[in-house]
mmCIF file of C-alpha atoms and ligand atoms in Angstrom:
data_model
loop_
_atom_site.group_PDB
_atom_site.id
_atom_site.type_symbol
_atom_site.label_atom_id
_atom_site.label_comp_id
_atom_site.label_asym_id
_atom_site.label_seq_id
_atom_site.Cartn_x
_atom_site.Cartn_y
_atom_site.Cartn_z
ATOM 1 C CA UNK A 1 113.718 104.830 130.136
ATOM 2 C CA UNK A 2 115.930 105.178 127.113
ATOM 3 C CA UNK A 3 115.821 101.497 126.540
ATOM 4 C CA UNK A 4 115.870 101.034 122.795
ATOM 5 C CA UNK A 5 112.832 98.804 122.830
ATOM 6 C CA UNK A 6 110.864 101.522 124.611
ATOM 7 C CA UNK A 7 111.760 104.423 122.336
ATOM 8 C CA UNK A 8 108.549 105.710 120.849
ATOM 9 C CA UNK A 9 109.180 108.001 117.872
ATOM 10 C CA UNK A 10 105.557 109.083 117.578
ATOM 11 C CA UNK A 11 105.654 110.699 121.051
ATOM 12 C CA UNK A 12 106.319 114.391 121.630
ATOM 13 C CA UNK A 13 109.671 115.748 122.805
ATOM 14 C CA UNK A 14 111.435 113.923 125.602
ATOM 15 C CA UNK A 15 108.621 111.406 125.992
ATOM 16 C CA UNK A 16 110.111 109.679 122.957
ATOM 17 C CA UNK A 17 112.764 108.430 125.381
ATOM 18 C CA UNK A 18 111.276 108.845 128.855
ATOM 19 C CA UNK A 19 107.843 108.204 130.292
ATOM 20 C CA UNK A 20 105.853 111.438 130.750
ATOM 21 C CA UNK A 21 106.529 111.436 134.504
ATOM 22 C CA UNK A 22 110.232 110.700 134.011
ATOM 23 C CA UNK A 23 110.479 113.485 131.443
ATOM 24 C CA UNK A 24 108.770 116.033 133.712
ATOM 25 C CA UNK A 25 111.040 115.131 136.628
ATOM 26 C CA UNK A 26 114.188 115.246 134.502
ATOM 27 C CA UNK A 27 113.237 118.693 133.239
ATOM 28 C CA UNK A 28 113.013 119.924 136.822
ATOM 29 C CA UNK A 29 116.376 118.339 137.638
ATOM 30 C CA UNK A 30 118.058 119.790 134.549
ATOM 31 C CA UNK A 31 116.894 123.326 135.312
ATOM 32 C CA UNK A 32 117.752 123.267 139.032
ATOM 33 C CA UNK A 33 120.996 122.721 140.876
ATOM 34 C CA UNK A 34 119.464 120.615 143.628
ATOM 35 C CA UNK A 35 115.838 119.785 144.360
ATOM 36 C CA UNK A 36 114.169 118.292 147.411
ATOM 37 C CA UNK A 37 111.217 115.938 146.920
ATOM 38 C CA UNK A 38 108.492 118.535 147.777
ATOM 39 C CA UNK A 39 109.982 120.896 145.176
ATOM 40 C CA UNK A 40 109.805 118.173 142.544
ATOM 41 C CA UNK A 41 106.176 117.345 143.318
ATOM 42 C CA UNK A 42 105.301 121.057 143.352
ATOM 43 C CA UNK A 43 107.066 121.899 140.068
ATOM 44 C CA UNK A 44 105.741 118.863 138.197
ATOM 45 C CA UNK A 45 102.319 118.868 139.827
ATOM 46 C CA UNK A 46 102.564 115.081 140.072
ATOM 47 C CA UNK A 47 101.599 113.472 143.398
ATOM 48 C CA UNK A 48 104.291 111.915 145.584
ATOM 49 C CA UNK A 49 102.798 108.438 145.101
ATOM 50 C CA UNK A 50 103.837 108.577 141.426
ATOM 51 C CA UNK A 51 106.985 110.643 141.836
ATOM 52 C CA UNK A 52 108.639 108.523 144.539
ATOM 53 C CA UNK A 53 108.899 105.264 142.591
ATOM 54 C CA UNK A 54 109.967 107.117 139.442
ATOM 55 C CA UNK A 55 112.723 108.900 141.366
ATOM 56 C CA UNK A 56 113.997 105.543 142.624
ATOM 57 C CA UNK A 57 114.075 104.292 139.031
ATOM 58 C CA UNK A 58 115.809 107.393 137.650
ATOM 59 C CA UNK A 59 118.475 107.080 140.340
ATOM 60 C CA UNK A 60 118.920 103.385 139.673
ATOM 61 C CA UNK A 61 119.214 103.993 135.927
ATOM 62 C CA UNK A 62 121.853 106.647 136.548
ATOM 63 C CA UNK A 63 119.963 109.686 135.162
ATOM 64 C CA UNK A 64 119.499 111.262 138.575
ATOM 65 C CA UNK A 65 121.657 111.276 141.686
ATOM 66 C CA UNK A 66 120.597 111.982 145.240
ATOM 67 C CA UNK A 67 122.320 112.612 148.524
ATOM 68 C CA UNK A 68 120.970 112.541 152.050
ATOM 69 C CA UNK A 69 120.844 116.002 153.561
ATOM 70 C CA UNK A 70 120.745 116.154 157.368
ATOM 71 C CA UNK A 71 119.366 119.237 159.054
ATOM 72 C CA UNK A 72 119.204 118.823 162.816
ATOM 73 C CA UNK A 73 116.910 115.863 163.405
ATOM 74 C CA UNK A 74 115.404 116.040 159.895
ATOM 75 C CA UNK A 75 116.647 114.163 156.859
ATOM 76 C CA UNK A 76 115.778 114.631 153.213
ATOM 77 C CA UNK A 77 116.972 113.679 149.772
ATOM 78 C CA UNK A 78 118.505 116.285 147.504
ATOM 79 C CA UNK A 79 118.261 115.331 143.834
ATOM 80 C CA UNK A 80 120.261 116.508 140.884
ATOM 81 C CA UNK A 81 120.634 115.413 137.302
ATOM 82 C CA UNK A 82 123.548 113.040 136.825
ATOM 83 C CA UNK A 83 124.498 114.767 133.595
ATOM 84 C CA UNK A 84 123.584 118.013 131.882
ATOM 85 C CA UNK A 85 120.730 117.864 129.400
ATOM 86 C CA UNK A 86 123.239 118.163 126.533
ATOM 87 C CA UNK A 87 125.266 115.219 127.770
ATOM 88 C CA UNK A 88 122.164 113.107 128.191
ATOM 89 C CA UNK A 89 121.079 114.098 124.647
ATOM 90 C CA UNK A 90 124.509 113.005 123.513
ATOM 91 C CA UNK A 91 124.194 109.613 125.224
ATOM 92 C CA UNK A 92 120.723 109.032 123.765
ATOM 93 C CA UNK A 93 121.807 110.099 120.253
ATOM 94 C CA UNK A 94 124.805 107.778 120.372
ATOM 95 C CA UNK A 95 122.645 104.885 121.498
ATOM 96 C CA UNK A 96 120.144 105.412 118.701
ATOM 97 C CA UNK A 97 122.834 105.921 116.049
ATOM 98 C CA UNK A 98 124.741 102.854 117.207
ATOM 99 C CA UNK A 99 121.642 100.777 116.812
ATOM 100 C CA UNK A 100 120.868 102.246 113.360
ATOM 101 C CA UNK A 101 124.401 101.605 112.119
ATOM 102 C CA UNK A 102 124.286 98.180 113.688
ATOM 103 C CA UNK A 103 121.149 97.309 111.745
ATOM 104 C CA UNK A 104 121.561 99.167 108.460
ATOM 105 C CA UNK A 105 125.348 99.685 108.233
ATOM 106 C CA UNK A 106 126.359 101.736 105.186
ATOM 107 C CA UNK A 107 122.825 102.960 104.433
ATOM 108 C CA UNK A 108 122.548 104.532 107.874
ATOM 109 C CA UNK A 109 125.941 106.214 107.566
ATOM 110 C CA UNK A 110 125.135 107.541 104.069
ATOM 111 C CA UNK A 111 121.944 109.012 105.465
ATOM 112 C CA UNK A 112 123.833 110.744 108.257
ATOM 113 C CA UNK A 113 126.049 112.351 105.600
ATOM 114 C CA UNK A 114 123.167 113.618 103.455
ATOM 115 C CA UNK A 115 121.550 114.859 106.668
ATOM 116 C CA UNK A 116 124.688 116.804 107.542
ATOM 117 C CA UNK A 117 124.986 118.292 104.022
ATOM 118 C CA UNK A 118 121.375 119.453 104.109
ATOM 119 C CA UNK A 119 121.933 121.347 107.345
ATOM 120 C CA UNK B 1 118.382 43.184 167.360
ATOM 121 C CA UNK B 2 118.688 46.403 165.436
ATOM 122 C CA UNK B 3 122.043 47.932 164.937
ATOM 123 C CA UNK B 4 122.173 51.389 163.408
ATOM 124 C CA UNK B 5 125.209 50.627 161.213
ATOM 125 C CA UNK B 6 123.478 47.557 159.817
ATOM 126 C CA UNK B 7 120.420 49.600 159.171
ATOM 127 C CA UNK B 8 122.334 52.289 157.349
ATOM 128 C CA UNK B 9 124.104 49.658 155.255
ATOM 129 C CA UNK B 10 120.814 48.087 154.355
ATOM 130 C CA UNK B 11 119.521 51.516 153.622
ATOM 131 C CA UNK B 12 122.304 52.393 151.238
ATOM 132 C CA UNK B 13 121.943 49.020 149.554
ATOM 133 C CA UNK B 14 118.206 49.403 149.119
ATOM 134 C CA UNK B 15 118.480 52.926 147.778
ATOM 135 C CA UNK B 16 121.343 52.279 145.353
ATOM 136 C CA UNK B 17 119.519 49.217 144.036
ATOM 137 C CA UNK B 18 116.355 51.164 143.648
ATOM 138 C CA UNK B 19 115.395 52.409 140.216
ATOM 139 C CA UNK B 20 113.885 55.423 141.956
ATOM 140 C CA UNK B 21 117.295 56.810 142.973
ATOM 141 C CA UNK B 22 117.606 59.541 140.314
ATOM 142 C CA UNK B 23 113.998 60.541 140.933
ATOM 143 C CA UNK B 24 114.641 60.735 144.678
ATOM 144 C CA UNK B 25 117.675 62.949 144.179
ATOM 145 C CA UNK B 26 115.756 65.169 141.804
ATOM 146 C CA UNK B 27 112.938 65.501 144.287
ATOM 147 C CA UNK B 28 115.192 66.494 147.151
ATOM 148 C CA UNK B 29 117.014 68.957 144.896
ATOM 149 C CA UNK B 30 113.672 70.382 143.795
ATOM 150 C CA UNK B 31 112.557 70.727 147.392
ATOM 151 C CA UNK B 32 115.701 72.674 148.294
ATOM 152 C CA UNK B 33 115.261 74.856 145.223
ATOM 153 C CA UNK B 34 111.660 75.582 146.133
ATOM 154 C CA UNK B 35 112.615 76.443 149.709
ATOM 155 C CA UNK B 36 115.108 78.959 148.336
ATOM 156 C CA UNK B 37 112.403 80.417 146.086
ATOM 157 C CA UNK B 38 110.152 80.607 149.148
ATOM 158 C CA UNK B 39 112.735 82.573 151.102
ATOM 159 C CA UNK B 40 113.470 84.957 148.237
ATOM 160 C CA UNK B 41 109.932 85.359 146.956
ATOM 161 C CA UNK B 42 108.616 88.898 147.103
ATOM 162 C CA UNK B 43 104.968 88.311 146.230
ATOM 163 C CA UNK B 44 102.707 86.427 148.575
ATOM 164 C CA UNK B 45 101.252 84.180 145.860
ATOM 165 C CA UNK B 46 104.741 83.050 144.986
ATOM 166 C CA UNK B 47 105.534 82.342 148.631
ATOM 167 C CA UNK B 48 102.440 80.248 149.238
ATOM 168 C CA UNK B 49 102.992 78.307 146.042
ATOM 169 C CA UNK B 50 106.687 77.635 146.596
ATOM 170 C CA UNK B 51 106.163 76.715 150.235
ATOM 171 C CA UNK B 52 103.482 74.123 149.475
ATOM 172 C CA UNK B 53 105.400 72.776 146.470
ATOM 173 C CA UNK B 54 108.581 72.447 148.531
ATOM 174 C CA UNK B 55 106.793 70.550 151.295
ATOM 175 C CA UNK B 56 105.090 68.287 148.760
ATOM 176 C CA UNK B 57 108.286 67.368 146.971
ATOM 177 C CA UNK B 58 109.935 66.652 150.319
ATOM 178 C CA UNK B 59 107.089 64.343 151.285
ATOM 179 C CA UNK B 60 107.304 62.657 147.853
ATOM 180 C CA UNK B 61 111.024 62.088 148.317
ATOM 181 C CA UNK B 62 110.475 60.530 151.711
ATOM 182 C CA UNK B 63 107.644 58.418 150.315
ATOM 183 C CA UNK B 64 109.897 57.094 147.587
ATOM 184 C CA UNK B 65 112.606 56.269 150.100
ATOM 185 C CA UNK B 66 110.037 54.371 152.144
ATOM 186 C CA UNK B 67 108.834 52.416 149.144
ATOM 187 C CA UNK B 68 112.399 51.510 148.185
ATOM 188 C CA UNK B 69 112.966 49.997 151.620
ATOM 189 C CA UNK B 70 112.626 46.270 151.615
ATOM 190 C CA UNK B 71 114.664 45.311 154.631
ATOM 191 C CA UNK B 72 114.080 47.939 157.275
ATOM 192 C CA UNK B 73 111.193 50.330 157.722
ATOM 193 C CA UNK B 74 112.586 51.667 160.969
ATOM 194 C CA UNK B 75 115.174 54.034 159.558
ATOM 195 C CA UNK B 76 112.610 55.594 157.240
ATOM 196 C CA UNK B 77 110.492 56.457 160.179
ATOM 197 C CA UNK B 78 113.507 57.831 161.973
ATOM 198 C CA UNK B 79 114.487 59.942 158.987
ATOM 199 C CA UNK B 80 110.976 61.233 158.653
ATOM 200 C CA UNK B 81 110.919 62.160 162.319
ATOM 201 C CA UNK B 82 114.250 63.932 161.888
ATOM 202 C CA UNK B 83 112.845 65.829 158.913
ATOM 203 C CA UNK B 84 109.789 66.903 160.864
ATOM 204 C CA UNK B 85 111.960 68.025 163.787
ATOM 205 C CA UNK B 86 114.402 69.877 161.543
ATOM 206 C CA UNK B 87 111.712 71.641 159.572
ATOM 207 C CA UNK B 88 109.855 72.686 162.698
ATOM 208 C CA UNK B 89 113.095 74.022 164.119
ATOM 209 C CA UNK B 90 113.578 76.051 160.940
ATOM 210 C CA UNK B 91 109.995 77.329 161.111
ATOM 211 C CA UNK B 92 110.526 78.312 164.753
ATOM 212 C CA UNK B 93 113.862 79.973 164.116
ATOM 213 C CA UNK B 94 113.049 81.618 160.809
ATOM 214 C CA UNK B 95 111.173 84.632 162.215
ATOM 215 C CA UNK B 96 114.177 85.311 164.464
ATOM 216 C CA UNK B 97 116.629 85.437 161.575
ATOM 217 C CA UNK B 98 114.449 86.468 158.658
ATOM 218 C CA UNK B 99 114.854 90.166 159.413
ATOM 219 C CA UNK B 100 118.575 89.765 158.835
ATOM 220 C CA UNK B 101 117.849 88.681 155.282
ATOM 221 C CA UNK B 102 115.661 91.774 154.918
ATOM 222 C CA UNK B 103 118.460 94.012 156.181
ATOM 223 C CA UNK B 104 120.649 92.632 153.401
ATOM 224 C CA UNK B 105 117.959 92.788 150.745
ATOM 225 C CA UNK B 106 117.151 96.429 151.445
ATOM 226 C CA UNK B 107 120.769 97.341 152.295
ATOM 227 C CA UNK B 108 119.273 98.792 155.474
ATOM 228 C CA UNK B 109 121.411 100.810 157.890
ATOM 229 C CA UNK B 110 120.818 101.541 161.588
ATOM 230 C CA UNK B 111 118.781 104.719 161.842
ATOM 231 C CA UNK B 112 121.200 106.111 164.421
ATOM 232 C CA UNK B 113 123.491 106.898 161.463
ATOM 233 C CA UNK B 114 121.137 109.679 160.376
ATOM 234 C CA UNK B 115 119.083 110.557 163.480
ATOM 235 C CA UNK B 116 119.064 109.619 167.144
ATOM 236 C CA UNK B 117 115.592 110.060 168.545
ATOM 237 C CA UNK B 118 113.705 107.217 166.743
ATOM 238 C CA UNK B 119 115.838 104.508 168.379
ATOM 239 C CA UNK B 120 115.497 106.210 171.793
ATOM 240 C CA UNK B 121 111.753 106.449 171.326
ATOM 241 C CA UNK B 122 111.488 102.776 170.349
ATOM 242 C CA UNK B 123 113.661 101.732 173.307
ATOM 243 C CA UNK B 124 110.951 103.045 175.618
ATOM 244 C CA UNK B 125 108.322 100.829 173.955
ATOM 245 C CA UNK B 126 110.386 97.700 173.443
ATOM 246 C CA UNK B 127 113.702 96.581 174.847
ATOM 247 C CA UNK B 128 114.928 94.686 171.811
ATOM 248 C CA UNK B 129 113.513 96.485 168.802
ATOM 249 C CA UNK B 130 116.035 98.021 166.404
ATOM 250 C CA UNK B 131 115.217 100.746 163.891
ATOM 251 C CA UNK B 132 116.721 100.665 160.398
ATOM 252 C CA UNK B 133 116.370 102.911 157.366
ATOM 253 C CA UNK B 134 116.948 102.100 153.720
ATOM 254 C CA UNK B 135 117.482 103.955 150.459
ATOM 255 C CA UNK B 136 114.157 104.478 148.674
ATOM 256 C CA UNK B 137 111.990 107.506 148.016
ATOM 257 C CA UNK B 138 108.804 105.437 148.319
ATOM 258 C CA UNK B 139 107.395 106.009 151.816
ATOM 259 C CA UNK B 140 107.198 102.609 153.517
ATOM 260 C CA UNK B 141 107.470 101.151 157.011
ATOM 261 C CA UNK B 142 107.389 97.543 158.102
ATOM 262 C CA UNK B 143 108.566 95.285 160.898
ATOM 263 C CA UNK B 144 110.162 91.845 160.885
ATOM 264 C CA UNK B 145 111.693 89.905 163.744
ATOM 265 C CA UNK B 146 112.960 92.615 166.052
ATOM 266 C CA UNK B 147 113.637 95.158 163.336
ATOM 267 C CA UNK B 148 111.593 98.158 162.234
ATOM 268 C CA UNK B 149 112.333 99.337 158.696
ATOM 269 C CA UNK B 150 111.685 102.875 157.463
ATOM 270 C CA UNK B 151 112.437 104.108 153.976
ATOM 271 C CA UNK B 152 114.134 107.465 153.514
ATOM 272 C CA UNK B 153 110.980 108.538 151.724
ATOM 273 C CA UNK B 154 109.058 107.911 154.953
ATOM 274 C CA UNK B 155 111.622 109.859 157.008
ATOM 275 C CA UNK B 156 111.415 112.885 154.748
ATOM 276 C CA UNK B 157 107.632 112.836 154.396
ATOM 277 C CA UNK B 158 106.590 112.637 158.063
ATOM 278 C CA UNK B 159 107.061 115.103 160.879
ATOM 279 C CA UNK B 160 108.289 113.950 164.267
ATOM 280 C CA UNK B 161 104.928 113.078 165.841
ATOM 281 C CA UNK B 162 103.791 111.223 162.702
ATOM 282 C CA UNK B 163 107.035 109.250 162.661
ATOM 283 C CA UNK B 164 106.503 108.396 166.316
ATOM 284 C CA UNK B 165 103.027 107.118 165.474
ATOM 285 C CA UNK B 166 104.481 104.963 162.704
ATOM 286 C CA UNK B 167 107.232 103.617 164.952
ATOM 287 C CA UNK B 168 104.709 102.780 167.688
ATOM 288 C CA UNK B 169 102.551 101.026 165.096
ATOM 289 C CA UNK B 170 105.472 98.861 163.942
ATOM 290 C CA UNK B 171 106.618 98.149 167.512
ATOM 291 C CA UNK B 172 103.103 96.873 168.202
ATOM 292 C CA UNK B 173 103.581 94.404 165.324
ATOM 293 C CA UNK B 174 106.871 93.214 166.835
ATOM 294 C CA UNK B 175 105.325 92.774 170.278
ATOM 295 C CA UNK B 176 102.305 91.058 168.785
ATOM 296 C CA UNK B 177 104.385 88.689 166.635
ATOM 297 C CA UNK B 178 106.283 87.550 169.700
ATOM 298 C CA UNK B 179 102.997 86.592 171.320
ATOM 299 C CA UNK B 180 101.563 84.894 168.240
ATOM 300 C CA UNK B 181 101.440 81.085 168.354
ATOM 301 C CA UNK B 182 103.837 79.300 166.022
ATOM 302 C CA UNK B 183 101.167 78.022 163.687
ATOM 303 C CA UNK B 184 99.721 81.449 163.157
ATOM 304 C CA UNK B 185 103.164 82.887 162.718
ATOM 305 C CA UNK B 186 103.735 80.330 159.987
ATOM 306 C CA UNK B 187 100.487 81.236 158.329
ATOM 307 C CA UNK B 188 101.398 84.917 158.446
ATOM 308 C CA UNK B 189 104.801 84.190 156.981
ATOM 309 C CA UNK B 190 103.385 82.106 154.200
ATOM 310 C CA UNK B 191 100.192 83.889 153.432
ATOM 311 C CA UNK B 192 101.382 87.434 153.784
ATOM 312 C CA UNK B 193 97.913 88.779 153.143
ATOM 313 C CA UNK B 194 95.089 87.251 155.065
ATOM 314 C CA UNK B 195 91.757 88.559 156.100
ATOM 315 C CA UNK B 196 92.735 89.505 159.616
ATOM 316 C CA UNK B 197 95.512 91.750 158.402
ATOM 317 C CA UNK B 198 93.225 94.785 158.376
ATOM 318 C CA UNK B 199 92.288 93.879 161.921
ATOM 319 C CA UNK B 200 95.949 93.806 162.957
ATOM 320 C CA UNK B 201 96.550 97.160 161.264
ATOM 321 C CA UNK B 202 93.678 98.640 163.200
ATOM 322 C CA UNK B 203 94.961 97.291 166.529
ATOM 323 C CA UNK B 204 98.456 98.599 165.767
ATOM 324 C CA UNK B 205 96.976 102.021 164.965
ATOM 325 C CA UNK B 206 95.005 102.042 168.213
ATOM 326 C CA UNK B 207 98.186 101.302 170.132
ATOM 327 C CA UNK B 208 100.026 104.081 168.247
ATOM 328 C CA UNK B 209 97.143 106.429 169.040
ATOM 329 C CA UNK B 210 97.463 105.661 172.752
ATOM 330 C CA UNK B 211 101.256 106.025 172.806
ATOM 331 C CA UNK B 212 101.513 109.123 170.624
ATOM 332 C CA UNK B 213 98.193 110.677 169.658
ATOM 333 C CA UNK B 214 95.199 109.929 167.488
ATOM 334 C CA UNK B 215 95.882 113.030 165.419
ATOM 335 C CA UNK B 216 99.425 111.880 164.646
ATOM 336 C CA UNK B 217 98.144 108.489 163.479
ATOM 337 C CA UNK B 218 95.462 110.073 161.340
ATOM 338 C CA UNK B 219 97.721 112.640 159.705
ATOM 339 C CA UNK B 220 100.342 109.962 158.975
ATOM 340 C CA UNK B 221 97.636 107.767 157.385
ATOM 341 C CA UNK B 222 96.357 110.748 155.390
ATOM 342 C CA UNK B 223 99.824 111.448 154.006
ATOM 343 C CA UNK B 224 100.163 107.835 152.858
ATOM 344 C CA UNK B 225 96.836 107.695 151.057
HETATM 345 ZN ZN1 ZN C 1 101.029 97.556 160.223
#
């Protein structure tokens, strides 16, 4: 989960940085204000047995937040993304760039410049 | 005539003279370390291993003390007896306090903070049992000492009658543990998975079926599989 040693550049889209299940859950959280667990399992089509542990991890890692919602004698979690997708993209980009600059110094920075000029 | 002060003096003299002293200290330290590992261990293999290793290093330490004794053998026997008594007291008391460690580990809170009926329901089945919940989406329920633990994931997944079945199941464990002989209790604590565990689960389910309903037990089981 966006740990530098787990970034896999050959994967598609968000799964470069998240596991497939994490990515699917985060997409649901980014596109909805608040989601209860059954909504997340329904929208991702992933069974609760895989979703539950992943949700715990996403909360622990700070990508998702949850609050306990009491309704009469029923309780449930309501999940939301800790940050917007853009902000998360920002955090990930910074992390990756930091590590590139850390390793390659000037070469990395020069490459960022040529990249910017090309755009 | 034996005098205890003389004996202790002789003891200290024998041990400080002994070349085994650093080894003895290391062994006792190791035993304490292993007991801590045993208490903190989450996997059953780890618990069995650390428990046996801790006991072994304690016995080694006592053996070394005994071999270092030249003047008096009496105190060694007394110390050994004290160790046996102390460790049995710990084994007897541990199940009564272990659940408190679990409350801390899971940061569990009394269930009455989020809903009232589960504690009321459990009060009918057992006078002392307390129901706790903890923050995790993974549906889980377990009992230790006089505490029943439910994860939030369990609370949100089950309807009322299913939750009652689960609570009754866990209360059965609590009642059963209180009736279990010490030796078996120790074996359950150490070897968290043994062959008769399935048997216990079945008995707990039967009890839950009688208290609530068979359907509730079955639908709760189905949701967990
Ligand atoms: Zn059980």
